[in-house]
Short mmCIF file of C-alpha atoms and ligand atoms in Angstrom, two decimals:
data_model
loop_
_atom_site.label_atom_id
_atom_site.label_comp_id
_atom_site.label_asym_id
_atom_site.label_seq_id
_atom_site.Cartn_x
_atom_site.Cartn_y
_atom_site.Cartn_z
CA MET A 1 -1.87 20.81 -10.77
CA VAL A 2 -3.80 17.62 -11.36
CA CYS A 3 -7.51 18.26 -11.03
CA ILE A 4 -9.45 15.82 -8.85
CA SER A 5 -12.65 15.60 -6.88
CA ASN A 6 -12.62 12.53 -4.62
CA VAL A 7 -10.12 9.82 -5.42
CA VAL A 8 -9.09 6.49 -3.97
CA VAL A 9 -5.59 5.25 -4.82
CA VAL A 10 -4.88 1.52 -4.66
CA GLY A 11 -1.94 -0.66 -5.62
CA ALA A 12 -2.50 -3.10 -8.50
CA TYR A 13 0.08 -5.76 -7.65
CA TRP A 14 1.66 -6.83 -4.31
CA GLY A 15 2.36 -3.36 -2.91
CA ASP A 16 5.32 -1.04 -3.46
CA GLU A 17 3.90 0.21 -6.73
CA GLY A 18 4.92 3.78 -5.95
CA LYS A 19 1.58 4.87 -4.51
CA GLY A 20 3.41 7.39 -2.31
CA LYS A 21 4.53 9.45 -5.29
CA ILE A 22 1.12 9.38 -6.98
CA ILE A 23 -0.63 10.37 -3.76
CA ASP A 24 1.89 13.15 -3.23
CA LEU A 25 1.15 14.38 -6.74
CA LEU A 26 -2.62 14.29 -6.25
CA ALA A 27 -2.50 15.74 -2.74
CA SER A 28 -2.05 19.28 -4.02
CA GLY A 29 -5.67 19.19 -5.19
CA ALA A 30 -7.15 17.54 -2.09
CA ASP A 31 -8.42 18.97 1.18
CA TRP A 32 -8.04 15.68 3.04
CA VAL A 33 -5.61 12.78 2.56
CA VAL A 34 -6.68 9.65 4.38
CA ARG A 35 -5.15 6.25 5.17
CA PHE A 36 -7.81 3.55 5.10
CA ASN A 37 -6.08 0.23 5.77
CA GLY A 38 -3.04 -1.61 7.05
CA GLY A 39 -0.64 -0.20 9.56
CA ASP A 40 3.07 0.53 9.80
CA ASN A 41 3.80 -2.53 7.66
CA ALA A 42 3.62 0.02 4.86
CA GLY A 43 6.36 2.36 3.80
CA HIS A 44 5.62 5.21 1.45
CA THR A 45 8.71 6.88 0.07
CA ILE A 46 8.18 10.45 -1.06
CA VAL A 47 10.72 12.74 -2.65
CA ALA A 48 9.50 16.28 -2.11
CA GLU A 49 11.31 19.60 -2.24
CA GLY A 50 14.57 17.74 -2.78
CA LYS A 51 14.12 15.72 0.40
CA LYS A 52 13.33 12.06 0.76
CA VAL A 53 10.87 11.17 3.50
CA VAL A 54 9.65 7.66 4.31
CA LEU A 55 6.30 7.54 6.10
CA HIS A 56 4.76 4.41 7.57
CA ILE A 57 1.41 5.49 8.97
CA LEU A 58 1.07 9.26 8.65
CA PRO A 59 -0.53 10.13 5.27
CA SER A 60 1.97 11.85 3.00
CA GLY A 61 -0.41 14.75 2.32
CA VAL A 62 0.97 16.15 5.56
CA LEU A 63 4.05 17.29 3.60
CA GLN A 64 1.88 19.65 1.58
CA GLY A 65 -0.08 21.10 4.45
CA ARG A 66 -3.20 19.02 3.75
CA ASN A 67 -5.54 17.77 6.45
CA VAL A 68 -4.71 14.13 7.06
CA ALA A 69 -6.65 11.32 8.70
CA ILE A 70 -6.03 7.76 9.86
CA GLY A 71 -9.20 5.73 9.47
CA PRO A 72 -11.15 3.53 11.88
CA ASP A 73 -9.91 0.22 10.47
CA VAL A 74 -6.22 1.08 10.48
CA PHE A 75 -3.85 -0.84 12.76
CA PHE A 76 -2.31 2.03 14.66
CA ASN A 77 1.11 1.96 16.24
CA PRO A 78 1.37 5.21 18.23
CA GLU A 79 5.14 4.97 18.48
CA THR A 80 5.48 4.83 14.67
CA PHE A 81 3.00 7.66 14.30
CA LEU A 82 5.09 9.87 16.58
CA LYS A 83 8.29 8.89 14.72
CA ASP A 84 6.68 9.77 11.36
CA TYR A 85 5.58 13.08 12.82
CA GLU A 86 9.14 13.77 14.02
CA ALA A 87 10.60 12.76 10.63
CA VAL A 88 8.35 15.28 8.88
CA VAL A 89 9.22 18.08 11.29
CA SER A 90 12.94 17.35 11.34
CA SER A 91 13.06 17.32 7.52
CA GLY A 92 11.94 20.94 7.67
CA PHE A 93 8.30 20.52 6.63
CA ARG A 94 5.74 22.58 8.51
CA ILE A 95 2.62 20.72 9.61
CA SER A 96 -0.13 23.23 8.92
CA GLY A 97 -3.18 21.05 8.25
CA ARG A 98 -5.23 19.07 10.74
CA ILE A 99 -4.31 15.58 11.87
CA LEU A 100 -7.18 13.28 12.75
CA ILE A 101 -6.83 9.76 14.17
CA ASP A 102 -9.99 7.70 14.40
CA GLU A 103 -11.00 6.67 17.90
CA ARG A 104 -11.89 3.22 16.56
CA ALA A 105 -8.46 2.45 15.08
CA HIS A 106 -6.95 -0.75 16.49
CA VAL A 107 -3.84 -0.12 18.55
CA ILE A 108 -0.77 -2.26 18.01
CA MET A 109 0.61 -3.32 21.40
CA PRO A 110 4.13 -4.64 22.17
CA TYR A 111 2.78 -8.20 22.45
CA HIS A 112 1.35 -8.04 18.92
CA ILE A 113 4.83 -7.36 17.59
CA ALA A 114 6.38 -10.12 19.71
CA LEU A 115 3.63 -12.57 18.67
CA ASP A 116 4.04 -11.74 14.97
CA ALA A 117 7.61 -13.06 15.14
CA GLY A 118 6.64 -15.96 17.40
CA LEU A 119 3.73 -17.16 15.26
CA GLU A 120 5.84 -17.01 12.10
CA SER A 121 8.46 -19.32 13.56
CA GLU A 122 5.86 -21.69 15.05
CA GLY A 123 3.48 -22.56 12.20
CA ASP A 124 3.96 -24.77 9.14
CA ILE A 125 3.21 -21.89 6.81
CA LYS A 126 5.50 -18.90 6.86
CA ILE A 127 3.95 -15.72 5.46
CA GLY A 128 7.10 -13.60 5.56
CA THR A 129 5.37 -10.76 7.41
CA THR A 130 6.89 -7.37 8.14
CA LYS A 131 6.81 -8.29 11.89
CA ARG A 132 4.93 -5.14 12.81
CA GLY A 133 2.22 -7.04 14.69
CA ILE A 134 -0.36 -6.73 11.91
CA GLY A 135 -1.62 -10.36 11.90
CA PRO A 136 -1.97 -10.57 15.70
CA VAL A 137 -3.77 -7.21 16.04
CA ALA A 138 -6.11 -8.20 13.19
CA ARG A 139 -6.87 -11.44 15.01
CA ASP A 140 -7.77 -9.43 18.12
CA ARG A 141 -9.96 -7.13 16.05
CA ALA A 142 -11.93 -10.17 14.89
CA SER A 143 -12.18 -11.48 18.48
CA ARG A 144 -14.05 -8.25 19.41
CA THR A 145 -13.07 -8.67 23.05
CA GLU A 146 -9.26 -8.58 22.91
CA ASP A 147 -8.86 -5.47 20.81
CA LEU A 148 -7.74 -2.14 22.25
CA SER A 149 -8.82 0.91 20.30
CA VAL A 150 -7.38 4.41 20.27
CA ALA A 151 -10.38 5.38 22.42
CA ASP A 152 -9.26 2.77 24.96
CA ILE A 153 -5.68 3.95 25.27
CA ILE A 154 -6.71 7.56 25.90
CA SER A 155 -9.38 6.58 28.42
CA PRO A 156 -8.92 6.50 32.23
CA TYR A 157 -9.89 2.81 32.09
CA PHE A 158 -6.97 1.81 29.85
CA ARG A 159 -5.18 -0.21 32.56
CA LYS A 160 -8.33 -2.06 33.55
CA LYS A 161 -9.16 -3.01 29.97
CA LEU A 162 -5.55 -3.98 29.25
CA LEU A 163 -5.51 -6.27 32.30
CA SER A 164 -8.63 -8.03 31.13
CA VAL A 165 -7.15 -8.50 27.64
CA LEU A 166 -3.89 -9.80 29.10
CA ALA A 167 -5.79 -12.22 31.33
CA ALA A 168 -7.36 -13.75 28.23
CA LYS A 169 -3.98 -13.94 26.52
CA LYS A 170 -1.76 -15.04 29.36
CA ASP A 171 -1.22 -18.63 28.22
CA GLU A 172 -0.15 -17.53 24.78
CA LEU A 173 2.11 -14.82 26.20
CA VAL A 174 3.82 -17.38 28.43
CA ARG A 175 4.15 -19.90 25.61
CA HIS A 176 5.91 -17.28 23.50
CA LYS A 177 8.06 -16.20 26.48
CA ILE A 178 6.68 -12.66 26.34
CA ILE A 179 6.08 -13.04 30.07
CA GLY A 180 7.69 -15.67 32.33
CA GLY A 181 4.43 -16.71 34.04
CA SER A 182 0.93 -15.39 34.65
CA GLU A 183 2.12 -13.77 37.91
CA GLU A 184 4.08 -11.31 35.74
CA THR A 185 0.95 -10.04 33.97
CA SER A 186 0.40 -7.10 36.28
CA GLY A 187 4.01 -5.86 36.04
CA TYR A 188 3.94 -6.36 32.27
CA ALA A 189 0.74 -4.29 32.10
CA ASP A 190 2.34 -1.50 34.17
CA GLY A 191 5.21 -1.24 31.69
CA ILE A 192 2.79 -0.94 28.78
CA VAL A 193 0.56 1.56 30.57
CA ASP A 194 3.59 3.73 31.37
CA LYS A 195 4.71 3.84 27.79
CA TYR A 196 1.31 4.10 26.14
CA SER A 197 0.04 6.78 28.53
CA GLY A 198 2.88 8.94 27.25
CA TYR A 199 1.80 8.28 23.66
CA ALA A 200 -1.84 8.85 24.59
CA GLU A 201 -1.08 12.34 25.91
CA LYS A 202 0.70 13.23 22.68
CA ILE A 203 -2.07 12.01 20.37
CA ARG A 204 -5.15 12.90 22.44
CA ALA A 205 -5.77 16.18 20.62
CA PHE A 206 -5.83 14.39 17.25
CA VAL A 207 -8.47 11.79 18.13
CA GLY A 208 -11.98 11.96 16.65
CA SER A 209 -14.40 10.36 14.18
CA VAL A 210 -12.97 10.20 10.69
CA SER A 211 -16.25 8.95 9.17
CA TYR A 212 -18.26 11.91 10.48
CA GLU A 213 -15.54 14.39 9.59
CA LEU A 214 -15.08 13.17 6.01
CA ASN A 215 -18.74 12.75 5.19
CA SER A 216 -19.37 16.26 6.36
CA ALA A 217 -16.30 17.58 4.49
CA ILE A 218 -17.52 15.95 1.26
CA ALA A 219 -21.04 17.31 1.77
CA ASN A 220 -19.49 20.77 2.09
CA GLY A 221 -17.61 20.46 -1.19
CA SER A 222 -14.18 19.42 0.07
CA SER A 223 -12.22 16.88 -1.91
CA VAL A 224 -10.89 13.76 -0.31
CA LEU A 225 -8.00 11.54 -1.36
CA LEU A 226 -7.86 8.01 0.04
CA GLU A 227 -4.46 6.41 0.32
CA GLY A 228 -4.23 2.63 0.27
CA ALA A 229 -1.36 0.67 1.72
CA GLN A 230 -0.09 -2.61 0.19
CA GLY A 231 -1.65 -3.85 -3.06
CA THR A 232 -4.69 -5.70 -4.40
CA LEU A 233 -2.93 -9.07 -4.50
CA LEU A 234 -2.20 -8.76 -0.75
CA ASP A 235 -5.88 -8.17 0.10
CA ILE A 236 -7.16 -10.39 2.92
CA VAL A 237 -10.06 -11.60 0.74
CA HIS A 238 -9.09 -11.14 -2.90
CA GLY A 239 -5.32 -11.58 -2.63
CA THR A 240 -3.01 -14.56 -2.98
CA ARG A 241 -4.01 -16.21 0.30
CA PRO A 242 -2.51 -17.21 2.65
CA PHE A 243 0.39 -14.97 1.61
CA VAL A 244 -1.49 -11.74 2.13
CA THR A 245 -1.77 -9.01 4.69
CA SER A 246 -4.61 -8.79 7.22
CA SER A 247 -6.60 -5.87 5.85
CA ASN A 248 -8.63 -4.83 2.81
CA THR A 249 -6.32 -3.22 0.31
CA THR A 250 -8.94 -2.66 -2.38
CA ALA A 251 -11.11 0.31 -3.33
CA GLY A 252 -14.27 -1.33 -2.02
CA GLY A 253 -12.43 -1.97 1.22
CA ALA A 254 -11.65 1.72 1.50
CA PHE A 255 -15.31 2.73 1.37
CA ALA A 256 -16.34 0.01 3.81
CA ASN A 257 -13.53 0.84 6.23
CA LEU A 258 -14.17 4.57 6.20
CA GLY A 259 -17.94 4.54 5.88
CA LEU A 260 -17.93 6.64 2.70
CA ASN A 261 -20.14 6.71 -0.37
CA PRO A 262 -18.35 4.81 -3.17
CA LYS A 263 -20.38 6.63 -5.82
CA LEU A 264 -18.52 9.85 -5.07
CA PHE A 265 -15.04 8.51 -5.84
CA LYS A 266 -12.82 7.90 -8.81
CA VAL A 267 -10.54 4.85 -8.51
CA ILE A 268 -6.91 5.18 -9.56
CA GLY A 269 -4.93 1.94 -9.71
CA VAL A 270 -1.18 2.36 -9.39
CA VAL A 271 0.74 -0.04 -11.61
CA LYS A 272 4.47 -0.30 -11.40
CA ALA A 273 5.87 -0.99 -14.89
CA TYR A 274 6.88 -4.42 -13.55
CA PRO A 275 5.58 -6.34 -10.48
CA THR A 276 7.59 -6.95 -7.32
CA ARG A 277 6.92 -8.99 -4.22
CA VAL A 278 8.42 -9.17 -0.71
CA GLY A 279 7.78 -11.94 1.77
CA GLU A 280 6.65 -15.46 0.90
CA GLY A 281 4.21 -16.50 -1.82
CA LEU A 282 4.67 -17.06 -5.53
CA LEU A 283 5.40 -14.31 -8.00
CA PRO A 284 4.37 -16.13 -11.19
CA THR A 285 6.42 -14.02 -13.62
CA GLU A 286 9.47 -13.89 -11.31
CA LEU A 287 12.78 -13.17 -13.02
CA ASN A 288 15.63 -15.17 -11.55
CA ASP A 289 18.18 -13.85 -14.01
CA ASP A 290 20.38 -10.84 -14.72
CA LEU A 291 17.44 -8.84 -15.99
CA GLY A 292 15.68 -9.32 -12.65
CA LYS A 293 18.82 -8.24 -10.76
CA GLN A 294 19.25 -5.23 -13.00
CA ILE A 295 15.68 -4.07 -12.48
CA GLN A 296 16.00 -4.66 -8.73
CA THR A 297 19.15 -2.52 -8.54
CA GLU A 298 18.10 0.25 -10.91
CA GLY A 299 14.59 0.38 -9.47
CA GLY A 300 15.90 0.43 -5.88
CA GLU A 301 13.66 -2.54 -5.08
CA PHE A 302 14.40 -2.88 -1.38
CA GLY A 303 11.68 -2.63 1.27
CA ALA A 304 11.04 0.86 2.68
CA THR A 305 10.00 -0.72 5.99
CA THR A 306 12.10 -3.88 6.33
CA GLY A 307 14.95 -3.31 3.84
CA ARG A 308 14.27 -6.77 2.36
CA PRO A 309 15.08 -7.14 -1.35
CA ARG A 310 11.94 -7.28 -3.46
CA ARG A 311 11.62 -10.07 -6.02
CA VAL A 312 11.03 -8.72 -9.51
CA GLY A 313 8.85 -10.12 -12.31
CA MET A 314 7.83 -9.51 -15.92
CA PRO A 315 4.68 -7.44 -16.42
CA ASP A 316 1.57 -9.54 -15.72
CA PHE A 317 -1.48 -8.38 -17.66
CA VAL A 318 -3.62 -11.19 -16.20
CA ALA A 319 -3.02 -9.90 -12.67
CA LEU A 320 -3.72 -6.33 -13.79
CA LYS A 321 -7.00 -7.27 -15.46
CA TYR A 322 -8.01 -8.96 -12.20
CA SER A 323 -7.05 -5.85 -10.22
CA ALA A 324 -8.98 -3.65 -12.62
CA MET A 325 -12.06 -5.79 -12.00
CA ILE A 326 -11.75 -6.14 -8.22
CA ASN A 327 -11.21 -2.41 -7.69
CA ALA A 328 -13.36 -1.10 -10.56
CA VAL A 329 -10.30 0.91 -11.63
CA ASP A 330 -11.16 4.02 -13.63
CA GLU A 331 -7.63 5.01 -14.54
CA TRP A 332 -4.16 3.57 -14.16
CA ALA A 333 -1.15 5.54 -12.98
CA VAL A 334 2.00 3.87 -14.29
CA THR A 335 5.15 4.21 -12.21
CA LYS A 336 8.84 3.50 -12.75
CA ALA A 337 8.50 3.24 -16.52
CA ASP A 338 12.04 4.66 -16.70
CA VAL A 339 13.43 1.53 -15.01
CA LEU A 340 12.45 -0.65 -18.00
CA ALA A 341 14.34 1.58 -20.47
CA GLY A 342 17.14 -0.26 -22.23
CA LYS A 343 15.69 -3.69 -21.36
CA ARG A 344 13.82 -6.23 -23.44
CA PHE A 345 10.65 -7.41 -21.73
CA ARG A 346 7.43 -9.27 -22.43
CA ALA A 347 4.05 -9.52 -20.74
CA ALA A 348 2.01 -12.44 -19.39
CA VAL A 349 -1.38 -12.62 -21.11
CA ALA A 350 -2.68 -15.96 -19.76
CA TYR A 351 -1.85 -18.76 -17.31
CA GLU A 352 -1.39 -22.44 -18.05
CA LYS A 353 -1.43 -25.62 -15.97
CA ASN A 354 -1.40 -29.20 -17.29
CA GLY A 355 -2.49 -28.04 -20.71
CA GLU A 356 -5.35 -25.97 -19.31
CA ARG A 357 -5.24 -22.28 -20.24
CA THR A 358 -7.02 -19.42 -18.51
CA GLU A 359 -7.15 -15.65 -18.56
CA GLN A 360 -8.40 -15.61 -14.95
CA PHE A 361 -5.92 -14.95 -12.17
CA PRO A 362 -5.84 -18.30 -10.30
CA PHE A 363 -6.77 -18.47 -6.59
CA SER A 364 -3.91 -20.83 -5.81
CA LEU A 365 -0.99 -19.93 -8.04
CA GLU A 366 0.62 -23.31 -7.36
CA GLY A 367 1.54 -25.07 -10.62
CA TRP A 368 0.26 -22.29 -12.89
CA LYS A 369 2.77 -20.91 -15.37
CA PRO A 370 2.41 -17.56 -17.10
CA VAL A 371 1.96 -17.57 -20.86
CA TYR A 372 3.74 -14.65 -22.51
CA SER A 373 2.62 -12.83 -25.60
CA SER A 374 5.04 -13.29 -28.48
CA LYS A 375 5.77 -9.58 -28.50
CA THR A 376 8.99 -8.12 -27.07
CA TYR A 377 8.94 -4.51 -25.88
CA TYR A 378 11.97 -2.27 -25.97
CA PHE A 379 12.81 1.42 -25.68
CA GLU A 380 16.17 3.17 -25.33
CA LYS A 381 17.47 4.58 -22.08
CA PHE A 382 16.90 8.29 -21.66
CA THR A 383 18.47 10.97 -19.48
CA GLU A 384 16.75 12.92 -16.75
CA ALA A 385 16.77 15.96 -19.03
CA ASP A 386 14.89 13.88 -21.64
CA SER A 387 12.30 12.82 -19.09
CA VAL A 388 11.78 16.43 -17.96
CA LEU A 389 11.04 17.28 -21.59
CA MET A 390 8.67 14.32 -21.95
CA ALA A 391 6.76 15.48 -18.88
CA GLU A 392 6.50 18.94 -20.41
CA LYS A 393 5.51 17.86 -23.90
CA GLY A 394 3.15 15.09 -22.87
CA PHE A 395 2.12 11.64 -24.02
CA ASN A 396 3.06 11.99 -27.68
CA SER A 397 6.70 12.53 -26.78
CA ILE A 398 7.28 9.30 -24.82
CA PRO A 399 9.30 6.54 -26.56
CA GLU A 400 7.34 4.43 -29.08
CA GLY A 401 8.27 1.16 -27.31
CA LEU A 402 6.84 2.45 -24.04
CA LYS A 403 3.72 3.67 -25.81
CA ASP A 404 3.29 0.25 -27.39
CA TYR A 405 3.50 -1.44 -23.96
CA VAL A 406 1.01 1.03 -22.48
CA LYS A 407 -1.34 0.51 -25.42
CA ASP A 408 -1.32 -3.27 -25.00
CA PHE A 409 -2.08 -3.26 -21.29
CA VAL A 410 -4.73 -0.57 -21.68
CA GLN A 411 -6.46 -2.75 -24.25
CA PHE A 412 -5.98 -5.94 -22.24
CA THR A 413 -7.37 -4.45 -19.03
CA ASN A 414 -9.86 -2.14 -20.76
CA VAL A 415 -8.77 0.77 -18.55
CA PRO A 416 -7.02 3.95 -19.73
CA VAL A 417 -3.92 5.52 -18.17
CA SER A 418 -3.87 9.05 -16.74
CA MET A 419 -0.26 9.40 -15.58
CA ILE A 420 3.12 7.90 -16.41
CA SER A 421 5.88 8.46 -13.87
CA LEU A 422 9.44 8.56 -15.18
CA SER A 423 11.31 9.39 -11.97
CA PRO A 424 10.82 9.48 -8.19
CA LYS A 425 10.63 13.29 -8.51
CA ARG A 426 7.17 14.80 -8.28
CA GLU A 427 7.52 16.96 -11.39
CA ILE A 428 8.83 14.23 -13.70
CA THR A 429 5.45 12.69 -14.46
CA VAL A 430 3.72 12.68 -17.82
CA VAL A 431 0.11 13.79 -17.43
CA LYS A 432 -0.55 15.96 -20.47
CA GLY A 433 -2.44 14.07 -23.16
CA VAL A 434 -2.14 10.69 -21.42
CA LEU A 435 -5.80 10.08 -20.63
CA GLU A 436 -6.98 11.34 -24.03
CA GLY A 437 -4.28 9.36 -25.81
CA THR A 438 -4.91 6.08 -24.02
CA LYS A 439 -8.72 6.40 -24.20
CA ARG A 440 -8.26 6.43 -27.96
CA TYR A 441 -6.80 2.91 -27.68
CA LEU A 442 -10.16 1.75 -26.36
CA GLU A 443 -12.29 3.15 -29.16
P1 IMP B 1 2.09 -8.32 7.23
O1 IMP B 1 1.23 -7.28 6.58
O2 IMP B 1 3.25 -7.73 7.97
O3 IMP B 1 1.31 -9.28 8.03
O4 IMP B 1 2.75 -9.17 6.05
C1 IMP B 1 1.99 -10.03 5.21
C2 IMP B 1 2.52 -10.02 3.80
O5 IMP B 1 2.29 -8.75 3.20
C3 IMP B 1 4.04 -10.24 3.67
O6 IMP B 1 4.30 -10.94 2.47
C4 IMP B 1 4.59 -8.83 3.58
O7 IMP B 1 5.84 -8.80 2.94
C5 IMP B 1 3.51 -8.18 2.76
N1 IMP B 1 3.43 -6.72 3.00
C6 IMP B 1 2.89 -6.09 4.05
N2 IMP B 1 2.99 -4.75 3.91
C7 IMP B 1 3.58 -4.53 2.74
C8 IMP B 1 3.91 -3.33 2.01
O8 IMP B 1 3.67 -2.21 2.43
N3 IMP B 1 4.53 -3.53 0.81
C9 IMP B 1 4.76 -4.76 0.29
N4 IMP B 1 4.47 -5.89 0.93
C10 IMP B 1 3.87 -5.78 2.14
MG1 MG B 2 5.96 0.13 0.37
#
């Protein structure tokens, strides 16, 4: 078992770093596993007890009987929540811990989903969203008056509040053909109330205050694991705007969103051995060649939520150093190192534009080209049996080429590594000796 106290897990690149597996691994030592941001735009794939489960909103700790919570700044789609719940039960897992959904969470309504598609086709800038309604519900959250919370949908005044929200939105709903005319508002509201009242009854028992519950749990010695969705470079503030999501994906965001004391947490940044990106926006180290295709296929780089192929790039140390800074990362967890076996790869160590060179990750990536170190990394392919042995024997037994790569990015980012994942399977993860070994690189 991996020993933890309180930990926040964030993605270092553009999401899909394999946070699900790392959280699943850490969950065995946690009393609570908590989602702090995003919504069902996320897809966490977990392979546990020989079964593969994809969860979109329900924290994966549920598979191990942990208490799980959905925080107050999460965009909450009750339909997806109930589907996740069903998926867990029908895969044969028993839900034995508590489930807590914050009363403040922002509820995704059918018109958010319809507007997400509509707004994407209307504007000049296409973000390539997951079309789960995230942008539109985030806009309503900022409006303060057009947001419906979990507390609203379980209240007797739900219909009244919904009607007032729809009144404010009617022109936009008509323009996007979500309703034919404002006279349809009342009938449209009835349909939503029907459906959402059903959801409300099913979730009512889970609703409460996550901030109170967690602060009190921590005060009483419980350990809490915070699970981020998406990655640092998709953060609404620090990411590659405008091609970002609508929530805070960073460690600081987690504490702000949940109302928790940052001083009580360790930050683990999950780094996939190579970056990927779905949706629009530049991926500076993008590979448009056979190597990229090979990594995409062997790494199964297709969206867990949308099925879209993920673009693949060379490792980007500049982006990782930025992520380390923004999140105050204490330790990296490296995932999918096995996918790079048998391939020659390099790493970006600076950016360049019109003769200007920088080691800072640029705000607008437009025109900036990655500068690669002259070094080529390579290690031979290994079998699953080999990787089981490596996990048993620890850091010293991993291939020299992989060690060399790890050493360079540890030194570049000034952050050690505590885990190296060599397979989607929970047990095939090298933990033994990793932190000690990589801390030595920083002496
Ligand atoms: P939205 O979050 O659906 O609004 O999408 C905004 C951007 O974030 C798009 O580029 C999406 O592809 C990306 N995105 C959102 N959620 C995820 C995720 O869980 N993994 C990877 N990319 C994501
Ligand atoms: Mg994902």
